[in-house]
Short mmCIF file of C-alpha atoms in Angstrom, two decimals:
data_model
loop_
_atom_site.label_atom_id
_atom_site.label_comp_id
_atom_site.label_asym_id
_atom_site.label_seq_id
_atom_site.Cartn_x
_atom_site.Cartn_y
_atom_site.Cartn_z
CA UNK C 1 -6.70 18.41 -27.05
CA UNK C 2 -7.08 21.35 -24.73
CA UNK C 3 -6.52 20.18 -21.26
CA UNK C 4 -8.94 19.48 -18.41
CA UNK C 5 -9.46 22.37 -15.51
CA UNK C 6 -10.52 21.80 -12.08
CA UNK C 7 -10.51 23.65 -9.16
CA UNK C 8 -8.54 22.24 -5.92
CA UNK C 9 -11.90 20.88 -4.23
CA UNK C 10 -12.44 19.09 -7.57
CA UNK C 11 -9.39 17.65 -7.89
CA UNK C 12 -9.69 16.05 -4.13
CA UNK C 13 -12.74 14.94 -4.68
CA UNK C 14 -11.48 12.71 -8.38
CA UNK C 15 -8.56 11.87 -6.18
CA UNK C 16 -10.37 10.31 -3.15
CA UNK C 17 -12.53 8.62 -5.31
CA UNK C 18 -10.05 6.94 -6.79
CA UNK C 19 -8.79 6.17 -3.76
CA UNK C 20 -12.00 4.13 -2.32
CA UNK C 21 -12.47 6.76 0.23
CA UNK C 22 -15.37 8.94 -1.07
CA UNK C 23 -17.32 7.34 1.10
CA UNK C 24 -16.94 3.52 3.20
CA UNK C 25 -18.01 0.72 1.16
CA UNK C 26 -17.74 2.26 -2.13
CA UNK C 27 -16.62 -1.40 -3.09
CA UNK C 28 -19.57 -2.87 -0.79
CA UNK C 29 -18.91 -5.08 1.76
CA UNK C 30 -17.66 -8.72 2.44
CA UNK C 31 -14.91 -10.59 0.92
CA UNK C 32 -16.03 -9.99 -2.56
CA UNK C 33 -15.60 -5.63 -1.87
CA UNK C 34 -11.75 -6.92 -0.81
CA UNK C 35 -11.52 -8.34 -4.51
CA UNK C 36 -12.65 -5.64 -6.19
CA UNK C 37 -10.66 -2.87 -4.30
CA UNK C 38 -8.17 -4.50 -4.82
CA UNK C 39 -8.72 -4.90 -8.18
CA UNK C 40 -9.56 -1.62 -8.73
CA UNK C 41 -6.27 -0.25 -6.92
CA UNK C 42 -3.94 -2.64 -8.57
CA UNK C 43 -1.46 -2.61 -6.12
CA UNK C 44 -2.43 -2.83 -2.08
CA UNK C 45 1.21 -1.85 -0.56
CA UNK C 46 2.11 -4.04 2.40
CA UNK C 47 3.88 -3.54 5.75
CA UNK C 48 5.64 -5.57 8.65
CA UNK C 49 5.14 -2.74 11.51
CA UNK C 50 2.25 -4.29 14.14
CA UNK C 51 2.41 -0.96 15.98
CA UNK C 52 -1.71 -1.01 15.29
CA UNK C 53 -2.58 -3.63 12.58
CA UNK C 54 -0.43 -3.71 9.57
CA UNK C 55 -0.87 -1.62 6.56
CA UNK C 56 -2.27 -4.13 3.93
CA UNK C 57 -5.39 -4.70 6.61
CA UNK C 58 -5.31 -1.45 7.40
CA UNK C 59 -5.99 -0.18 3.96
CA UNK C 60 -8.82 -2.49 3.58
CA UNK C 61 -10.56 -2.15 7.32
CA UNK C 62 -10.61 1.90 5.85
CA UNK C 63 -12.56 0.95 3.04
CA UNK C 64 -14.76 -2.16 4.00
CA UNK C 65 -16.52 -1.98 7.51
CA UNK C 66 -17.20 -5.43 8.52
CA UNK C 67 -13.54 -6.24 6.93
CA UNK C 68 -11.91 -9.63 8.45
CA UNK C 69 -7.50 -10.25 7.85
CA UNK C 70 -8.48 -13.90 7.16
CA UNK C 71 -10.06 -12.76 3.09
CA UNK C 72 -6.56 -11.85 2.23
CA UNK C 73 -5.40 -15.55 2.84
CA UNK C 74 -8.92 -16.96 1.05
CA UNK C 75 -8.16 -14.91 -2.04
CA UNK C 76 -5.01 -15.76 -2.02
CA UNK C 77 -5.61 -19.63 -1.97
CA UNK C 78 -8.24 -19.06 -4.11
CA UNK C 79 -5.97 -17.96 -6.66
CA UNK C 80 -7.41 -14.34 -7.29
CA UNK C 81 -4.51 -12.22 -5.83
CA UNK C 82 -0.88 -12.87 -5.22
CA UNK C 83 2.22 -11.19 -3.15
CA UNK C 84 5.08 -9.72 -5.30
CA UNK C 85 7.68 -6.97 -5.43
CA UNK C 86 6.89 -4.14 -7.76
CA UNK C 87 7.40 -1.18 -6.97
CA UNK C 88 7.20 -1.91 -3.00
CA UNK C 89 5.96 -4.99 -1.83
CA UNK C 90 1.99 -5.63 -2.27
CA UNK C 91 -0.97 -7.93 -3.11
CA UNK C 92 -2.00 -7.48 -6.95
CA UNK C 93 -4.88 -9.03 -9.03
CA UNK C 94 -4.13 -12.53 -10.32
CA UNK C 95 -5.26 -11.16 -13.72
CA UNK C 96 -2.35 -9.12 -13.63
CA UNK C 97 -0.04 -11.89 -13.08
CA UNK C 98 1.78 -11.68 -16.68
CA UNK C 99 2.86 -7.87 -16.08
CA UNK C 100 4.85 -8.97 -13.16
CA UNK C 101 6.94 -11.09 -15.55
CA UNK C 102 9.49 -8.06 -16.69
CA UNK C 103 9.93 -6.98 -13.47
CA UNK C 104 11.28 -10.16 -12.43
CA UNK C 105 13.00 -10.74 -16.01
CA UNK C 106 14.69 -7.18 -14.73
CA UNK C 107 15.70 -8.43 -11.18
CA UNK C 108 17.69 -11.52 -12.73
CA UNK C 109 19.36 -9.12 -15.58
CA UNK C 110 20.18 -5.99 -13.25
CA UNK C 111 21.70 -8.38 -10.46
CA UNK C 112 25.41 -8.55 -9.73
CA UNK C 113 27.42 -11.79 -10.76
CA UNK C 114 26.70 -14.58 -8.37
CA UNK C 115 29.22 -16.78 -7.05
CA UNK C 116 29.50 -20.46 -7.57
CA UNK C 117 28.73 -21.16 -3.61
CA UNK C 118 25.81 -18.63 -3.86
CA UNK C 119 24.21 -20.71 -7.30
CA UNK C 120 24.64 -23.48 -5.25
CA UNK C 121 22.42 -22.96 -2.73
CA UNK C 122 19.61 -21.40 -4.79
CA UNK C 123 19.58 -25.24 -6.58
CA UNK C 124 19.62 -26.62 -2.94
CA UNK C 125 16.57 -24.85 -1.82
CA UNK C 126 14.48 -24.89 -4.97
CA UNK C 127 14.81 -28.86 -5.05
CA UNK C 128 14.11 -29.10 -1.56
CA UNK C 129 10.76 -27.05 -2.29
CA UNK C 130 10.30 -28.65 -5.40
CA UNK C 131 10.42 -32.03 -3.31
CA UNK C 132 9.04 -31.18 -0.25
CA UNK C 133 6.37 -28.60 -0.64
CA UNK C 134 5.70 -25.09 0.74
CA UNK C 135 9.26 -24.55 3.33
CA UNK C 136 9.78 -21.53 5.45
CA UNK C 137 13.26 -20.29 6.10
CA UNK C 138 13.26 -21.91 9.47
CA UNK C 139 13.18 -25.27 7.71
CA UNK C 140 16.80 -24.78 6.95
CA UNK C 141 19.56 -25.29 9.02
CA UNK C 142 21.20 -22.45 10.49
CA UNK C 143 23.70 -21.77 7.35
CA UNK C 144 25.11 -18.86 8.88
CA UNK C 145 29.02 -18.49 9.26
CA UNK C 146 29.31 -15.51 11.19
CA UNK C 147 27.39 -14.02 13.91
CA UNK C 148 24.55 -11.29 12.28
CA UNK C 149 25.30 -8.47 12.34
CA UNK C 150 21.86 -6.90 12.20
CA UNK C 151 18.84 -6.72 11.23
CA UNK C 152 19.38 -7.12 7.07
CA UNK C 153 21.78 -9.41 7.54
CA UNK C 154 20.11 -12.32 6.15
CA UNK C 155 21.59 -15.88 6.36
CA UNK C 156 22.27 -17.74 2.70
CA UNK C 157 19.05 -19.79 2.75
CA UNK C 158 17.30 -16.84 3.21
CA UNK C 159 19.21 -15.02 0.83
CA UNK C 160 18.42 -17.67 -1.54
CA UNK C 161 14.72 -17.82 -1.21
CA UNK C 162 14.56 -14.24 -1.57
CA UNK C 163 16.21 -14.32 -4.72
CA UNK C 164 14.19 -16.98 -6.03
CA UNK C 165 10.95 -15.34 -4.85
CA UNK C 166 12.35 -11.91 -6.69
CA UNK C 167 13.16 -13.84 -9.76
CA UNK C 168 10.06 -15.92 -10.32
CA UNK C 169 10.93 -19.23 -9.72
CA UNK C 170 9.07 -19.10 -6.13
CA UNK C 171 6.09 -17.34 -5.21
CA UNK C 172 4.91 -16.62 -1.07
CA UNK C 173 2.19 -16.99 0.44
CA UNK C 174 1.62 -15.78 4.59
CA UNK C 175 1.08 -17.55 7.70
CA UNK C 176 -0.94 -15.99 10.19
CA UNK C 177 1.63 -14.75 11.68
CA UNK C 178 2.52 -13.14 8.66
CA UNK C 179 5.58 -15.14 8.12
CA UNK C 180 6.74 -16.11 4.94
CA UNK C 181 5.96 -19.64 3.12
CA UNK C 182 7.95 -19.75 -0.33
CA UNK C 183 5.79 -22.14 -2.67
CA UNK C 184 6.44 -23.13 -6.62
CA UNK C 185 4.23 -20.72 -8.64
CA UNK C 186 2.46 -23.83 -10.27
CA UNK C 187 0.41 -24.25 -6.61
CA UNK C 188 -0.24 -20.86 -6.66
CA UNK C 189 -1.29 -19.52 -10.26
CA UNK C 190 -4.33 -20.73 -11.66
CA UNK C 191 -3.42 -23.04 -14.72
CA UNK C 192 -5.34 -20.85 -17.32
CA UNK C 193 -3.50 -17.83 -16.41
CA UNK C 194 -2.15 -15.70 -18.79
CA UNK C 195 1.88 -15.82 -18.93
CA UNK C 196 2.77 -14.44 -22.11
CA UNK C 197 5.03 -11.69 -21.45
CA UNK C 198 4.39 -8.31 -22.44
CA UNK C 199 6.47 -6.31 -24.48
CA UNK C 200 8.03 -3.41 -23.07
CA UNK C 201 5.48 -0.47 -24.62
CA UNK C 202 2.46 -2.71 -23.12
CA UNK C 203 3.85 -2.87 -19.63
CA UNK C 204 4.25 0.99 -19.76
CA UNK C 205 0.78 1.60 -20.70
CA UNK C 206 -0.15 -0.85 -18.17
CA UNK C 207 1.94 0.92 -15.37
CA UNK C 208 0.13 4.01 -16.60
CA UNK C 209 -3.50 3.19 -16.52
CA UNK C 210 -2.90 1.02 -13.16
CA UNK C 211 -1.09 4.22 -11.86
CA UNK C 212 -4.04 6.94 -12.95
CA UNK C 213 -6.92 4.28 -11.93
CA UNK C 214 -5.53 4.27 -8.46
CA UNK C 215 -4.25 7.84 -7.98
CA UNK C 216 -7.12 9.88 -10.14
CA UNK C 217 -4.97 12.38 -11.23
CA UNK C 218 -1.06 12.21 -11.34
CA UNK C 219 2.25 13.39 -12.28
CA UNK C 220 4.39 11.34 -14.77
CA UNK C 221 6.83 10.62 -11.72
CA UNK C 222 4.24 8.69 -9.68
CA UNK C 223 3.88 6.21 -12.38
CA UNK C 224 7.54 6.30 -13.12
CA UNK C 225 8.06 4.89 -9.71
CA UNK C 226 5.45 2.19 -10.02
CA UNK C 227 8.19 1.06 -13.27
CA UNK C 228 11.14 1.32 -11.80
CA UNK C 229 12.22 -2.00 -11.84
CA UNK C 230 11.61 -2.75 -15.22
CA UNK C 231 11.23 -0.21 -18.36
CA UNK C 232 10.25 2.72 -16.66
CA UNK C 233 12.11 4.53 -19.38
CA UNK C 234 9.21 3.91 -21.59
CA UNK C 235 6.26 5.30 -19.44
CA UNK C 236 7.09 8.72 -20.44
CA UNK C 237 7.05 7.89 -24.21
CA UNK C 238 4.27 5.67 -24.02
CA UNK C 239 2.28 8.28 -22.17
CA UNK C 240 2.90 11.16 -24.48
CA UNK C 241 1.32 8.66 -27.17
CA UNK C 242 -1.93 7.82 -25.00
CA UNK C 243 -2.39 11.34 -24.41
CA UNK C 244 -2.27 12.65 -28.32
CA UNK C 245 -4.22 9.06 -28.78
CA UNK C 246 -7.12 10.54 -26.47
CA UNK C 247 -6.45 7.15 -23.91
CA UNK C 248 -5.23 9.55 -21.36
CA UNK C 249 -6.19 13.56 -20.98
CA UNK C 250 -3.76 16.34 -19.53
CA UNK C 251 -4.65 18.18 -16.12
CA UNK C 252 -4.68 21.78 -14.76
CA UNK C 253 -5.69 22.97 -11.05
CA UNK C 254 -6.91 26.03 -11.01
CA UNK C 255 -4.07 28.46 -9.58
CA UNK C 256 -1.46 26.18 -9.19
CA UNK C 257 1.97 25.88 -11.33
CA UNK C 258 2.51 22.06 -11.29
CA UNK C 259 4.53 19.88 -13.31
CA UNK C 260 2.32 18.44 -16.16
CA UNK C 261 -0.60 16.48 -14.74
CA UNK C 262 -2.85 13.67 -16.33
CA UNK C 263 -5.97 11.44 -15.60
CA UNK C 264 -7.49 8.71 -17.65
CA UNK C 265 -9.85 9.69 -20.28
CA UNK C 266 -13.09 7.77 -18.77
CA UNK C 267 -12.35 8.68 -15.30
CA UNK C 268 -15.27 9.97 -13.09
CA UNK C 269 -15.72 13.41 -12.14
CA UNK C 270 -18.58 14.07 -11.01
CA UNK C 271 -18.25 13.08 -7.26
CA UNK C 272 -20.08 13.34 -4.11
CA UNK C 273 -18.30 12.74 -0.92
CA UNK C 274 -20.40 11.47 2.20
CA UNK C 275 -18.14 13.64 4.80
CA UNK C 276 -17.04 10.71 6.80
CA UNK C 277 -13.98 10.15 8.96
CA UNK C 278 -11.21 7.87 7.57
CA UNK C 279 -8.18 7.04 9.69
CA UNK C 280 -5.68 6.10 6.98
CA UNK C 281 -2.22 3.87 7.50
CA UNK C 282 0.97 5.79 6.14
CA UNK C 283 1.12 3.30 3.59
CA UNK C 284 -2.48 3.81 2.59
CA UNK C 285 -2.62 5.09 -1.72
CA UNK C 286 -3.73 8.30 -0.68
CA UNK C 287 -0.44 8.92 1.41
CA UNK C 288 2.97 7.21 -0.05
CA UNK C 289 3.64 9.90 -2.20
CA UNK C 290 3.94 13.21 0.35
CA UNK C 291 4.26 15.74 -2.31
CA UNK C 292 0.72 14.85 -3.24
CA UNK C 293 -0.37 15.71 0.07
CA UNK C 294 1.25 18.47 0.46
CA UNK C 295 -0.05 19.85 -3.49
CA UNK C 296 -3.63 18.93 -3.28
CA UNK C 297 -4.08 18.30 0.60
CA UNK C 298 -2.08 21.26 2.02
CA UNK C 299 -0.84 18.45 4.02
CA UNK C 300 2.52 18.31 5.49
CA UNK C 301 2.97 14.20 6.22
CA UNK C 302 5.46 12.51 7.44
CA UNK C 303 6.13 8.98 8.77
CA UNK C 304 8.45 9.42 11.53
CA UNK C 305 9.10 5.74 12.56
CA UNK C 306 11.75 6.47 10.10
CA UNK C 307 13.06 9.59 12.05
CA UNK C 308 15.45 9.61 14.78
CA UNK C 309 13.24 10.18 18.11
CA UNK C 310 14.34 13.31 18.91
CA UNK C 311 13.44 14.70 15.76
CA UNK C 312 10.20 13.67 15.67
CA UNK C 313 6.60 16.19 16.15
CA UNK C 314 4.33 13.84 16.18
CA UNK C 315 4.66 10.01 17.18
CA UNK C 316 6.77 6.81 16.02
CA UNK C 317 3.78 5.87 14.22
CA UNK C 318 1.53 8.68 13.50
CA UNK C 319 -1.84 7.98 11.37
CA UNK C 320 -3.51 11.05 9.20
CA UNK C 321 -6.88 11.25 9.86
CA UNK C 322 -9.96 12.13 6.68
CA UNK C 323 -13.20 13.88 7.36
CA UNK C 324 -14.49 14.28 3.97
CA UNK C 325 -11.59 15.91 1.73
CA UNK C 326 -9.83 17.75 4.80
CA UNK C 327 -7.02 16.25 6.90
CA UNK C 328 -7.86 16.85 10.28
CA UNK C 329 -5.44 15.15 12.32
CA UNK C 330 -2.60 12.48 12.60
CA UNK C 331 -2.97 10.32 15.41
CA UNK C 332 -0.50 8.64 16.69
CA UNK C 333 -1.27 5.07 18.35
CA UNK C 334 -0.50 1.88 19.48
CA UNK C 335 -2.46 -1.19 20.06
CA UNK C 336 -1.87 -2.62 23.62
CA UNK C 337 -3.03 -6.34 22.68
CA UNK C 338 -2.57 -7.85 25.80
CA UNK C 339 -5.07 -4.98 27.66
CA UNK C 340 -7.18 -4.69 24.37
CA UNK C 341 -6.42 -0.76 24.96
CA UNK C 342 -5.56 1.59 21.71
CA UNK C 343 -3.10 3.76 23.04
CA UNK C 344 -3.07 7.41 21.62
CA UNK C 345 -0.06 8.59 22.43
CA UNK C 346 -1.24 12.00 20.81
CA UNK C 347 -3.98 12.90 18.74
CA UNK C 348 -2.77 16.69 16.95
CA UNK C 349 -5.43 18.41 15.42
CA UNK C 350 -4.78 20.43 12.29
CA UNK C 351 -5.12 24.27 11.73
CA UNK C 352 -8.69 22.82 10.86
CA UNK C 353 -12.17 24.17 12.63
CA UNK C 354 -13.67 20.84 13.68
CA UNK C 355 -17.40 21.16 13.72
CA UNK C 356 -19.91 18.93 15.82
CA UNK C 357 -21.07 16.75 12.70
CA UNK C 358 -17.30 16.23 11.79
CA UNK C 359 -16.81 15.53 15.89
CA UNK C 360 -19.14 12.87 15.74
CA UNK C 361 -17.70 11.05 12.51
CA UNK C 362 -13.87 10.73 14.43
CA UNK C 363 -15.68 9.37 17.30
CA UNK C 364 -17.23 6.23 14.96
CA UNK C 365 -13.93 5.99 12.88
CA UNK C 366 -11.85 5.44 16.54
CA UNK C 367 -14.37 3.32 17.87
CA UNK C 368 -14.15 1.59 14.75
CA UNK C 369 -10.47 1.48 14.17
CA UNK C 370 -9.81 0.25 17.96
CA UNK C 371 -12.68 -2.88 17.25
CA UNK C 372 -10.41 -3.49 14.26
CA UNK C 373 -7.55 -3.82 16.24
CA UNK C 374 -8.55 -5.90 18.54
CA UNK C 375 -9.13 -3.06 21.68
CA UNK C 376 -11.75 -2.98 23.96
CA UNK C 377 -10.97 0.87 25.10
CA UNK C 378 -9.12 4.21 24.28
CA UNK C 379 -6.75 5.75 26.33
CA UNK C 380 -5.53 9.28 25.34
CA UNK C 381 -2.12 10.64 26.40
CA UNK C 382 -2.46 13.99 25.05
CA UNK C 383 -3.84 16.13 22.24
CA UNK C 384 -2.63 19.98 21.42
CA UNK C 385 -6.84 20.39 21.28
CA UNK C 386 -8.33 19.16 24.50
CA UNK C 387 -11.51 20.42 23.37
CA UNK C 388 -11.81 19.28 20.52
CA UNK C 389 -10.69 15.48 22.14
CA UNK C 390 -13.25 16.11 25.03
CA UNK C 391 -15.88 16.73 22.28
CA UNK C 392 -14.86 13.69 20.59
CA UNK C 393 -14.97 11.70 24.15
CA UNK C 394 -18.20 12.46 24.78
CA UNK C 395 -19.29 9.97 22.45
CA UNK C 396 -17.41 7.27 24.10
#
């Protein structure tokens, strides 16, 4: 089968609709439009940094305007999503439960030997759970030996529970606080979920479709990584067979030499965007993998929490900003909880002409982003456009 053209702005357009983010609400609104993005995603990553709100909010309060943190805790009690490890650490679907199975089958074969003392206190703490209910790590005692020294260096009951969370035999669900409450998976999983465990061809094809459903259109490596805990070996097999099967179609952009590209077979293409302004987390779909930025974006992104300060152009935490299919600026910010101030500590503006209509749309996504984080005001440090933040001011 002769493979599918489309020109750059076509391609952004599939790829942002995949994303949730051809226009707000494209899931609706309300607890419910958490659900089904979620659903529809697969995978929601998530992220300890509280320099603004963390990522897994984040991603939704981008999607679903009148978005509230608490519906990740309701559909998680309610037995629709759950918290696991796959190829980062993220809510799933419920539904999806079974295909999280090999991964952990992978994390108990691929470990190194444990010791006696180390099997030990894995029995310890699942009995005490198993007894006692939900436990957080700080209802242990203070195991540690040694002083820590840093910030991995975990003591053995929490090395234990993370093991047995990795492996199966706990699950976790969040305070709000966002700490971690390690639970048996029989509290958590709905008794009429499915836990027959697929074989490894079906978990490939399920990487696959989960990986184009969420990306749009995507290079084999992007859903390699999504497998790399557990069979990715067979996604590249499996998807050479869903492509001559007609299940998944082959890609070109239209003066661009890329490695192979592919999209499911059923996926939309005809695509309107609604030109409004998204301010994205760096953990956000659209932005984990920075070679897609960079080939279909012309967007050079980088988190630079991860750089060493004086290395870094733009901010600790710097957000890209969306106006239609265009990045227009990264924004770096912090939320000052205790003034209810959103700090930008510099908003950079792209190569990018800004026009008034666009103007007005960052103005409703900041006012909107700083409501969402709590922050009464904005206070702007500085900005390599002044205009172009004066313009945006004005609507203040």
């Amino acid at each position: 089968m002769e493979p599918l053209i489309f020109s750059k702005p076509q391609a952004r357009k599939i790829i942002l609709h995949a994303a949730g983010l051809a226009k707000r609400s494209q899931f609706g609104t309300g607890c419910e439009a958490v659900y089904r993005l979620i659903d529809h995603l697969g995978f929601v990553q998530l992220d300890t940094n509280y320099v603004v709100e963390r990522a897994h909010h984040h991603v939704m309060a981008a999607r679903v305007p009148d978005y509230k943190p608490d519906w990740l805790a309701e559909l998680t009690t309610d037995g629709r999503i759950f918290e696991f490890f796959t190829s980062d650490a993220g809510y799933l679907p419920m539904h999806d439960f079974r295909f999280s199975l090999p991964i952990k089958e992978s994390f108990v074969i691929n470990r190194k030997p444990l010791t006696p003392a180390e099997i030990r206190i894995m029995k310890q703490v699942l009995d005490r759970v198993e007894r006692e209910g939900p436990l957080m790590v700080g209802d242990f005692e203070n195991d540690r030996l040694e002083a820590s020294s840093g910030w991995w260096d975990w003591r053995p009951a929490k090395v234990a529970l993370e093991r047995l969370y990795f492996e199966g035999k706990l699950m976790i669900t969040r305070t709000k606080g966002f700490h971690k409450v390690y639970d048996l998976p029989e509290n958590l999983v709905p008794v009429d979920a499915d836990m027959a465990v697929p074989t490894a061809e079906e978990f490939a094809r399920f990487v696959i479709r989960r990986t184009l459903g969420a990306l749009g259109i995507a290079y084999l490596k992007e859903m390699a990584w999504r497998a790399r805990f557990a069979k990715g070996h067979l996604v590249k097999q499996e998807l050479a067979k869903m492509v001559t099967e007609g299940e998944v179609r082959t890609v070109m952009i239209e003066g661009q030499k890329n490695a192979p590209l592919y999209m499911l077979h059923d996926q939309e293409t005809e695509i309107g965007l609604s030109g409004e302004a998204f301010i994205l987390s760096p953990f956000d779909i659209l932005n984990v993998f920075r070679h897609r930025l960079r080939d279909f974006f012309d967007f050079d992104y980088q988190i630079e929490c991860f750089v060493p300060a004086a290395k870094r152009k733009y901010g600790y935490f710097s957000l890209p900003v969306l106006v239609g299919d265009t990045f227009v600026a990264r924004m770096d910010a912090k939320a000052d909880r205790k003034k209810k101030e959103l700090i930008v500590h510099n908003f950079h503006f792209e190569a990018v002409e800004i026009s008034e209509t666009m103007t007005r749309e960052i103005a409703e996504a900041l006012k909107a982003f700083a409501k969402f984080n709590q922050c009464r005001n904005i206070v702007f440090k500085r900005s390599n456009q002044e205009a172009y933040l004066n313009a945006i001011s004005r609507y203040f």
